[in-house]
Coordinates of C-alpha atoms in Angstrom, one line a residue:
M1 CA -45.1 -27.0 45.1
T2 CA -43.7 -25.7 41.8
P3 CA -44.4 -27.8 38.7
R4 CA -41.7 -30.2 37.8
R5 CA -39.7 -28.9 35.0
R6 CA -36.4 -29.5 33.0
L7 CA -33.5 -27.3 32.6
H8 CA -33.0 -25.0 29.7
P9 CA -31.8 -26.8 26.6
V10 CA -28.5 -24.8 26.8
A11 CA -27.7 -27.2 29.7
I12 CA -27.0 -29.9 27.1
M13 CA -24.4 -27.8 25.4
A14 CA -22.8 -26.8 28.7
G15 CA -22.6 -30.3 30.0
V16 CA -21.4 -31.9 26.7
G17 CA -18.9 -29.0 26.2
K18 CA -17.4 -29.7 29.5
E19 CA -17.0 -33.3 29.0
L20 CA -15.5 -33.0 25.5
K21 CA -13.0 -30.4 26.8
N22 CA -11.8 -33.0 29.4
M23 CA -11.6 -35.7 26.7
V24 CA -9.5 -33.8 24.2
V25 CA -6.0 -34.7 25.4
P26 CA -6.9 -38.4 26.2
L27 CA -8.4 -38.8 22.7
L28 CA -5.3 -37.3 21.1
V29 CA -3.1 -39.7 22.8
I30 CA -5.3 -42.6 21.8
M31 CA -5.2 -41.5 18.2
V32 CA -1.4 -41.0 18.1
A33 CA -0.7 -44.3 20.0
G34 CA -2.8 -46.3 17.6
S35 CA -1.7 -44.6 14.4
R36 CA 2.0 -45.5 14.7
N37 CA 2.8 -42.4 12.7
R38 CA 0.4 -43.4 9.8
F39 CA -3.2 -42.0 10.2
S40 CA -6.1 -43.9 8.6
W41 CA -9.9 -43.8 9.0
R42 CA -9.7 -46.5 11.6
D43 CA -7.9 -44.2 14.0
F44 CA -10.9 -42.0 14.2
I45 CA -13.3 -44.7 15.2
V46 CA -12.6 -44.7 19.0
P47 CA -12.6 -40.8 19.3
L48 CA -15.8 -40.5 17.1
A49 CA -17.6 -43.1 19.2
A50 CA -16.6 -41.4 22.5
V51 CA -17.9 -38.0 21.0
V52 CA -21.2 -39.6 19.9
Y53 CA -21.6 -41.4 23.2
T54 CA -20.9 -38.2 25.2
V55 CA -23.5 -36.3 23.1
V56 CA -26.2 -38.9 23.4
M57 CA -25.7 -39.3 27.2
G58 CA -25.8 -35.5 27.5
V59 CA -29.2 -35.3 25.7
L60 CA -30.6 -38.3 27.8
S61 CA -29.4 -36.8 31.0
W62 CA -31.2 -33.5 30.2
I63 CA -34.4 -35.4 29.4
R64 CA -34.2 -37.4 32.6
F65 CA -33.3 -34.5 34.8
T66 CA -36.3 -32.7 36.5
Y67 CA -36.6 -30.4 39.5
A68 CA -39.1 -28.7 41.7
W69 CA -39.5 -27.2 45.2
D70 CA -42.1 -26.2 47.8
E71 CA -41.9 -24.1 50.9
D72 CA -39.6 -26.5 52.7
R73 CA -37.5 -28.6 50.3
L74 CA -35.9 -29.0 46.9
L75 CA -36.8 -32.1 44.9
V76 CA -34.6 -33.5 42.1
E77 CA -34.9 -36.5 39.9
E78 CA -32.0 -37.6 37.7
G79 CA -30.3 -40.6 36.2
V80 CA -30.3 -42.2 32.8
F81 CA -30.2 -45.9 33.7
V82 CA -30.6 -45.7 37.4
R83 CA -33.2 -43.2 38.5
K84 CA -32.2 -41.2 41.5
R85 CA -34.6 -39.1 43.6
R86 CA -33.4 -36.6 46.2
S87 CA -35.3 -34.4 48.7
I88 CA -33.2 -31.7 50.3
P89 CA -34.7 -29.6 53.1
F90 CA -33.9 -25.9 52.9
E91 CA -32.6 -25.6 56.4
R92 CA -29.8 -28.2 55.4
I93 CA -28.5 -26.1 52.6
H94 CA -25.2 -24.6 53.5
G95 CA -24.6 -22.3 50.5
I96 CA -25.8 -21.4 47.0
S97 CA -23.5 -20.4 44.2
V98 CA -24.9 -18.8 41.1
T99 CA -22.7 -18.7 38.0
E100 CA -23.2 -17.2 34.6
G101 CA -20.9 -18.9 32.1
I102 CA -20.6 -18.1 28.5
W103 CA -23.3 -20.6 27.4
Q104 CA -25.6 -19.4 30.2
R105 CA -25.1 -15.8 29.2
M106 CA -25.9 -16.5 25.6
A107 CA -29.3 -18.0 26.7
G108 CA -30.0 -15.5 29.5
V109 CA -30.0 -18.2 32.2
V110 CA -27.7 -19.1 35.2
Q111 CA -26.1 -22.1 36.7
V112 CA -26.9 -22.8 40.4
H113 CA -24.8 -25.0 42.8
V114 CA -26.6 -25.9 45.9
E115 CA -24.5 -27.4 48.8
A116 CA -26.2 -29.2 51.7
A117 CA -25.2 -31.2 54.6
G118 CA -23.9 -34.7 54.0
D119 CA -22.5 -34.1 50.5
A120 CA -19.2 -35.5 49.3
L121 CA -16.2 -33.2 50.1
G122 CA -15.7 -30.7 47.2
E123 CA -18.9 -31.5 45.3
A124 CA -22.1 -29.6 45.2
E125 CA -25.1 -31.6 46.4
V126 CA -27.1 -30.4 43.3
T127 CA -26.1 -28.6 40.2
L128 CA -28.9 -26.9 38.1
R129 CA -26.9 -26.2 34.9
A130 CA -29.4 -23.8 33.3
I131 CA -32.4 -22.2 34.9
S132 CA -33.8 -18.6 34.5
K133 CA -32.5 -15.8 36.7
E134 CA -36.0 -15.3 38.2
E135 CA -36.2 -19.0 39.2
A136 CA -32.7 -18.8 40.8
R137 CA -33.9 -15.7 42.8
R138 CA -37.1 -17.5 43.8
L139 CA -35.1 -20.5 45.0
Q140 CA -32.8 -18.3 47.0
R141 CA -35.7 -16.4 48.6
C142 CA -37.4 -19.7 49.6
V143 CA -34.1 -20.9 51.1
E144 CA -33.7 -17.7 53.0
Q145 CA -37.3 -17.7 54.3
A146 CA -37.0 -21.3 55.5
K147 CA -33.8 -20.4 57.4
H148 CA -35.4 -17.4 58.9
K149 CA -38.3 -19.5 60.2
V150 CA -35.9 -21.7 62.0
G151 CA -33.9 -18.7 63.3
A152 CA -37.1 -17.0 64.5
A153 CA -38.2 -20.2 66.4
A154 CA -34.8 -20.2 68.2
H155 CA -34.5 -16.4 68.6
P156 CA -37.9 -14.7 68.1
E157 CA -37.1 -11.2 66.8
P158 CA -38.7 -9.0 64.2
S159 CA -36.6 -9.0 61.0
A160 CA -36.2 -5.6 59.4
N161 CA -35.8 -5.5 55.6
R162 CA -32.8 -3.3 55.6
P163 CA -31.0 -2.3 52.4
H164 CA -28.0 -4.5 51.7
R165 CA -25.2 -2.1 51.1
A166 CA -21.9 -3.2 49.8
L167 CA -19.3 -3.9 52.5
F168 CA -16.4 -4.3 50.1
T169 CA -15.8 -3.6 46.5
L170 CA -12.8 -3.8 44.1
S171 CA -12.1 -0.9 41.7
M172 CA -10.5 -1.7 38.3
K173 CA -7.3 -0.3 39.7
E174 CA -7.4 -2.7 42.7
V175 CA -8.3 -5.6 40.4
W176 CA -5.2 -4.8 38.3
M177 CA -2.9 -4.6 41.4
A178 CA -4.4 -7.8 42.8
S179 CA -3.5 -9.5 39.5
L180 CA -0.1 -8.1 39.4
T181 CA 0.7 -9.3 43.0
S182 CA -1.3 -12.6 43.0
G183 CA 1.8 -14.9 42.5
G184 CA -0.1 -17.2 40.3
T185 CA 2.7 -17.6 37.8
L186 CA 3.9 -21.0 39.2
G187 CA 0.5 -22.5 38.9
V188 CA 0.3 -21.5 35.2
V189 CA 3.8 -22.9 34.6
A190 CA 2.8 -26.2 36.3
A191 CA -0.4 -26.5 34.3
L192 CA 1.6 -25.8 31.0
C193 CA 4.2 -28.4 31.9
A194 CA 1.4 -31.0 32.7
F195 CA -0.2 -30.2 29.3
L196 CA 3.1 -30.5 27.3
S197 CA 3.9 -33.8 29.0
Q198 CA 0.7 -35.2 27.4
L199 CA 2.1 -34.3 24.0
G200 CA 5.2 -36.3 23.9
D201 CA 4.2 -38.1 20.7
F202 CA 3.7 -34.9 18.9
I203 CA 6.7 -32.9 20.0
P204 CA 10.2 -34.5 19.6
Y205 CA 11.5 -33.6 23.1
E206 CA 14.6 -35.8 22.8
A207 CA 15.8 -34.3 19.5
L208 CA 15.2 -30.8 21.0
I209 CA 17.4 -31.6 24.0
R210 CA 20.1 -33.1 21.8
D211 CA 20.1 -29.9 19.7
L212 CA 20.4 -27.7 22.8
Q213 CA 23.3 -29.9 24.1
S214 CA 25.1 -29.6 20.8
T215 CA 24.9 -25.9 20.9
W216 CA 25.6 -25.6 24.7
N217 CA 29.3 -24.7 23.9
G218 CA 28.2 -21.9 21.7
H219 CA 25.0 -19.9 22.6
G220 CA 22.9 -22.7 24.0
G221 CA 23.1 -21.5 27.5
W222 CA 21.8 -18.0 26.5
Y223 CA 19.0 -19.6 24.4
I224 CA 17.8 -21.8 27.3
A225 CA 17.9 -18.8 29.7
L226 CA 16.0 -16.6 27.2
F227 CA 13.5 -19.4 26.7
I228 CA 12.9 -19.9 30.5
L229 CA 12.6 -16.1 31.0
S230 CA 10.1 -15.9 28.1
L231 CA 8.1 -18.8 29.5
L232 CA 7.9 -17.1 33.0
L233 CA 6.8 -13.8 31.4
A234 CA 4.2 -15.4 29.4
A235 CA 2.9 -17.3 32.5
Y236 CA 2.9 -14.2 34.5
G237 CA 0.8 -12.5 31.8
V238 CA -1.7 -15.4 31.7
A239 CA -2.0 -15.3 35.5
I240 CA -2.7 -11.6 35.4
V241 CA -5.4 -12.0 32.8
Q242 CA -7.0 -14.9 34.7
N243 CA -7.2 -12.9 37.9
M244 CA -8.6 -9.8 36.2
I245 CA -11.3 -11.9 34.6
R246 CA -12.1 -13.7 37.8
Y247 CA -12.2 -10.7 40.2
A248 CA -13.8 -8.0 38.0
S249 CA -16.8 -6.4 39.6
F250 CA -16.1 -8.0 42.9
V251 CA -18.5 -7.0 45.7
V252 CA -19.3 -8.3 49.2
R253 CA -22.7 -7.8 50.8
K254 CA -24.3 -8.9 54.1
Q255 CA -27.9 -10.1 53.9
E256 CA -29.2 -10.9 57.3
D257 CA -27.2 -14.0 58.4
T258 CA -25.7 -14.7 54.9
I259 CA -22.5 -13.2 53.3
V260 CA -23.1 -12.8 49.6
I261 CA -19.9 -12.6 47.3
A262 CA -20.4 -11.6 43.6
R263 CA -17.5 -11.6 41.1
G264 CA -16.4 -12.2 37.6
W265 CA -16.5 -10.8 34.0
L266 CA -16.9 -13.6 31.4
E267 CA -18.3 -16.0 34.1
R268 CA -20.3 -14.0 36.7
K269 CA -20.6 -15.9 40.0
A270 CA -22.5 -15.1 43.2
V271 CA -21.7 -17.2 46.3
S272 CA -23.9 -17.2 49.4
V273 CA -22.1 -18.2 52.6
P274 CA -24.2 -18.6 55.9
V275 CA -22.5 -17.0 58.8
A276 CA -23.1 -20.1 60.8
R277 CA -21.0 -22.2 58.4
V278 CA -17.9 -20.0 58.7
Q279 CA -15.3 -21.8 60.7
G280 CA -12.5 -19.4 60.7
I281 CA -10.8 -16.4 59.0
V282 CA -7.4 -16.5 57.2
I283 CA -5.3 -13.5 56.2
H284 CA -2.8 -14.1 53.6
E285 CA 0.2 -11.6 53.0
N286 CA 2.8 -12.5 50.4
W287 CA 6.0 -10.6 50.6
L288 CA 5.1 -8.2 47.8
R289 CA 1.7 -7.2 49.1
R290 CA 3.1 -7.0 52.7
L291 CA 5.7 -4.5 51.4
F292 CA 2.9 -2.1 50.4
G293 CA 0.4 -2.8 53.3
Y294 CA -2.0 -5.1 51.4
A295 CA -3.4 -8.6 52.1
S296 CA -6.1 -11.0 51.1
V297 CA -8.8 -12.5 53.3
S298 CA -10.5 -15.9 53.0
L299 CA -13.1 -17.7 55.0
I300 CA -12.9 -21.2 56.1
H301 CA -16.3 -22.7 55.2
A302 CA -17.6 -26.0 56.5
G303 CA -18.5 -27.4 53.0
G304 CA -17.1 -27.9 49.6
R305 CA -15.8 -25.8 46.7
L306 CA -18.3 -23.0 46.7
D307 CA -15.9 -20.5 45.0
G308 CA -14.0 -22.8 42.7
G309 CA -11.0 -22.9 45.0
G310 CA -10.0 -25.5 47.6
A311 CA -12.5 -27.4 49.6
G312 CA -13.8 -25.1 52.4
D313 CA -11.9 -22.0 51.1
V314 CA -14.0 -18.9 50.1
V315 CA -12.2 -15.7 49.1
L316 CA -13.8 -12.7 51.0
C317 CA -11.4 -10.0 50.0
P318 CA -8.8 -10.8 47.2
F319 CA -6.9 -7.5 47.6
V320 CA -7.4 -5.1 50.5
E321 CA -5.5 -2.7 52.5
K322 CA -4.5 -4.4 55.8
R323 CA -5.8 -1.5 58.0
R324 CA -9.4 -2.0 56.5
V325 CA -9.6 -5.7 57.2
A326 CA -10.7 -5.4 60.9
S327 CA -13.6 -3.2 60.0
I328 CA -14.8 -5.5 57.1
I329 CA -14.6 -8.5 59.4
Q330 CA -16.5 -6.6 62.2
A331 CA -19.4 -5.9 59.7
C332 CA -19.5 -9.4 58.3
L333 CA -18.5 -11.6 61.4
P334 CA -18.6 -9.5 64.6
E335 CA -17.7 -12.3 66.9
Y336 CA -14.1 -12.3 65.7
D337 CA -11.6 -9.9 67.2
L338 CA -8.6 -9.1 64.9
G339 CA -7.1 -6.6 67.3
V340 CA -5.7 -9.1 69.7
P341 CA -1.9 -8.9 70.5
F342 CA 0.2 -11.9 69.4
S343 CA 2.7 -13.6 71.8
P344 CA 6.1 -14.3 70.1
L345 CA 8.0 -17.5 70.2
P346 CA 10.7 -18.0 72.9
K347 CA 14.2 -16.8 72.0
R348 CA 15.6 -20.3 72.3
A349 CA 13.6 -21.3 69.2
K350 CA 15.5 -18.8 67.0
R351 CA 18.4 -21.1 66.3
R352 CA 16.0 -23.9 65.2
Y353 CA 14.3 -21.6 62.7
M354 CA 17.7 -20.5 61.4
L355 CA 18.9 -24.1 60.9
R356 CA 15.8 -25.5 59.5
P357 CA 16.2 -24.1 55.9
L358 CA 19.9 -25.0 56.0
V359 CA 19.1 -28.7 56.4
W360 CA 17.9 -28.8 52.8
L361 CA 20.5 -26.3 51.4
V362 CA 23.8 -27.3 52.8
I363 CA 24.6 -30.4 50.9
P364 CA 23.2 -29.3 47.4
A365 CA 25.1 -25.9 47.8
I366 CA 28.4 -27.6 48.7
L367 CA 28.1 -30.1 45.8
A368 CA 27.3 -27.3 43.3
A369 CA 30.2 -25.3 44.6
Y370 CA 32.6 -28.2 44.3
I371 CA 31.4 -29.4 40.9
E372 CA 31.4 -26.0 39.2
R373 CA 34.5 -24.6 41.0
P374 CA 35.7 -21.9 41.1
W375 CA 32.7 -19.9 40.0
G376 CA 30.3 -22.3 41.7
A377 CA 31.4 -20.9 45.1
A378 CA 28.9 -18.1 44.5
V379 CA 26.1 -20.7 45.2
L380 CA 27.2 -20.7 48.8
V381 CA 25.4 -17.3 49.2
V382 CA 22.1 -19.2 49.6
L383 CA 23.3 -20.4 53.0
P384 CA 23.3 -17.0 54.8
L385 CA 20.1 -16.2 52.8
G386 CA 18.4 -19.3 54.1
A387 CA 19.4 -18.5 57.7
W388 CA 18.1 -14.9 57.3
I389 CA 14.7 -16.3 56.0
G390 CA 14.6 -18.6 59.0
I391 CA 15.1 -15.5 61.3
R392 CA 12.3 -13.7 59.6
R393 CA 10.0 -16.7 60.0
F394 CA 10.9 -16.8 63.7
Q395 CA 10.1 -13.2 64.1
I396 CA 6.7 -13.4 62.4
A397 CA 5.4 -16.7 64.0
G398 CA 3.3 -16.3 67.1
W399 CA -0.1 -17.1 68.8
S400 CA -2.8 -15.3 70.6
L401 CA -5.4 -16.7 73.0
S402 CA -8.7 -15.1 74.4
S403 CA -11.7 -16.6 76.1
K404 CA -13.4 -17.3 72.9
Q405 CA -10.8 -17.2 70.1
L406 CA -7.4 -18.7 69.1
A407 CA -5.1 -17.1 66.5
L408 CA -2.1 -18.6 65.0
R409 CA 0.5 -16.8 62.7
S410 CA 3.3 -18.4 60.6
G411 CA 5.3 -18.1 57.3
W412 CA 7.3 -15.3 55.7
F413 CA 7.3 -15.5 51.9
R414 CA 3.5 -16.1 52.4
Q415 CA 2.6 -15.0 55.9
T416 CA -0.7 -16.6 57.1
T417 CA -2.7 -15.5 60.1
T418 CA -5.7 -17.7 61.1
Y419 CA -8.4 -16.8 63.6
I420 CA -10.6 -19.6 65.0
L421 CA -13.5 -19.4 67.5
K422 CA -13.3 -21.9 70.4
R423 CA -16.5 -23.6 69.4
H424 CA -15.3 -24.3 65.9
V425 CA -12.1 -26.2 67.0
Q426 CA -12.5 -29.8 66.0
S427 CA -9.3 -31.0 67.6
L428 CA -6.1 -29.7 69.1
E429 CA -2.8 -31.5 69.1
T430 CA 0.4 -30.5 71.0
S431 CA 3.5 -32.6 70.0
A432 CA 7.2 -32.4 70.6
T433 CA 10.2 -34.2 69.0
W434 CA 13.2 -35.2 71.0
W435 CA 15.0 -32.1 69.8
Q436 CA 12.1 -29.9 70.9
K437 CA 11.9 -31.5 74.2
R438 CA 15.5 -30.6 74.9
K439 CA 14.6 -26.9 74.4
R440 CA 11.2 -27.2 76.1
L441 CA 9.4 -26.4 72.9
A442 CA 6.3 -27.9 71.2
T443 CA 4.2 -27.7 68.1
I444 CA 0.5 -26.6 68.2
S445 CA -1.8 -28.0 65.5
I446 CA -5.5 -27.1 65.2
A447 CA -8.1 -28.9 63.0
V448 CA -11.4 -27.4 61.9
M449 CA -14.0 -28.3 59.4
P450 CA -13.9 -29.3 56.6
L451 CA -11.8 -32.4 57.2
G452 CA -8.1 -31.9 56.5
T453 CA -8.0 -28.2 57.3
R454 CA -5.2 -27.8 59.8
V455 CA -3.3 -24.9 61.1
R456 CA -0.1 -25.1 63.2
V457 CA 2.8 -23.1 64.7
V458 CA 6.2 -24.8 65.3
D459 CA 8.4 -24.3 68.5
V460 CA 6.0 -22.7 70.9
D461 CA 7.1 -22.7 74.5
E462 CA 5.8 -25.9 76.0
A463 CA 4.1 -24.1 78.9
D464 CA 2.2 -21.9 76.4
A465 CA 1.2 -25.1 74.4
A466 CA -0.1 -26.6 77.6
S467 CA -2.2 -23.4 78.4
V468 CA -3.7 -23.6 74.8
Y469 CA -4.5 -27.3 75.5
R470 CA -6.2 -26.5 78.9
W471 CA -8.1 -23.7 77.1
L472 CA -9.7 -26.2 74.8
Q473 CA -10.3 -28.8 77.6
G474 CA -12.3 -26.2 79.4
K475 CA -14.7 -26.1 76.4
R476 CA -15.0 -29.8 76.5
R477 CA -15.8 -29.9 80.2
K478 CA -18.5 -27.2 79.7
Q479 CA -20.1 -29.2 76.9
T480 CA -20.2 -32.4 79.1

C-alpha cells in the first residue's frame, strides 16, 4: 500500500480556475441586473462573496482529498462537509485518461481521469487533478498488471514484452488538412451566439437592429451579408485553430489488450481504452473528405467521456485515408471485418428518399417565391436539389450481415458507417409505419452501450429486416 498523500498544490489553482471560468457570465449578469445602469460598491458584494467562497472551498477540498493504492485497488477519500471513501478494484477500471493542462505543465504534473464500472454516464469515477508523471505511470502499470492477472487466470499464456510501435500518427500536414475539413464552424457559431445572448444588458441589440432596418433601403443588406460572411470566416478560423491544438502530435499504440491514444499541444492527453470495452467502430465521411478519399474513425466505448467528446465516443483516427482504415482496425481490433459487402436498399424505397427532404422544403419555398416575386422564384431551385440529395442518401444507405457482425450505413452530407459485433448488440428493433408497410419496407434500429447510443437504417426490405432480427434471436437462444 502506498502512503496516503494529497494532490500537488497546483490542483487548487486548476480547480478554482475552472469554477471561476464557469461563473464569469452568471456573475456579470447578476451585477448588471442589480446595478440598474448605476454601479456602486454594493453591486460587487455578491460576486466578491462567490469568488471568496470558491477559493476557500477549493483550498478545503484540496486539504480533505487524499489517495493511495495497493496491488488490487485504488483508495480515495474526499469531501469537505461529508466525508466520502471509495475503494475501486483495478479490474473494474475501464479506462484511464492522462491530461497535461496549462497549470499542470507549469508544475510538471499531470491530471488523471479514472473511469470504472458503475459510474455516472459522462463523468469520471475519480479525477486526480495534479499528481507527478511517475505516479501516473506507476498507477497505470498497477492497473495493467491487475488486468493481466485476471486475463492470465482465464487464458493462461506467457505475455511477451513486445515494443509498442505506433499504429497511426498524424503529420503536421495531416493535422492541418484535418482542421480545414473538420466542419466545426457551426459549433463555434452556436457557442458564440449562446455567449452573446448572455450579454443582452451590455449590448443594445434592439438599437442595432433598428439602425440596420433604417439603412436597409440603402446599403444595409450588403452590410448584413458582409457581417455574416465575416462571422463565418472568423468561426472557421477558430475551428481550425481548435482542431490543430487538439490533434497535434496524435499517435495510436496498442499495448497488449489496451489501445492508447495520445494527442494535444497546449493540453497533452493520453487515453487508455481496453479492447474489451470497445462496443463498435464508426467511420465518418463528410462530403469534403469523401471527395478526396479521407475519413475519420471513432470507437464506441462502454463508458463516459474519456476523450472530451460525447459519452462513449473516442476518436481513433481524426483524419486518415480510407484505404488505410481496414489495416489500422485489423491491428487494433482484429475481430472486426471492414471488407464485407453492403446490401443496397430496394428500388421501391427510392421515391421515399426523394420525397423525404421535400416535405420540409415545399411549403417554405413556395411561400418565399410568392412573397418575394418575381425574383423569389429562384428559391424553387432548392426542390430539385433536395430530391437529388434524397437520391444520394438512398444510394449510400445499406446494411451488411455476417455470422458475428452487423454493419449499417446511412447519410450523405455526413456519411456514417457503423460496425457492431453480435455480442455487443444490446437491443434490436424493427419497425414499420403505415406508409412503409404499403411498400413492404421497415426500419432497423440497433442499440449498444452506453445507453442512448443507437444506429439505424430506414426503408430496408421487410424480409431483410426479418433476417437481421432472426440473426440476433439466434444469439439469444445460444445464451439461454
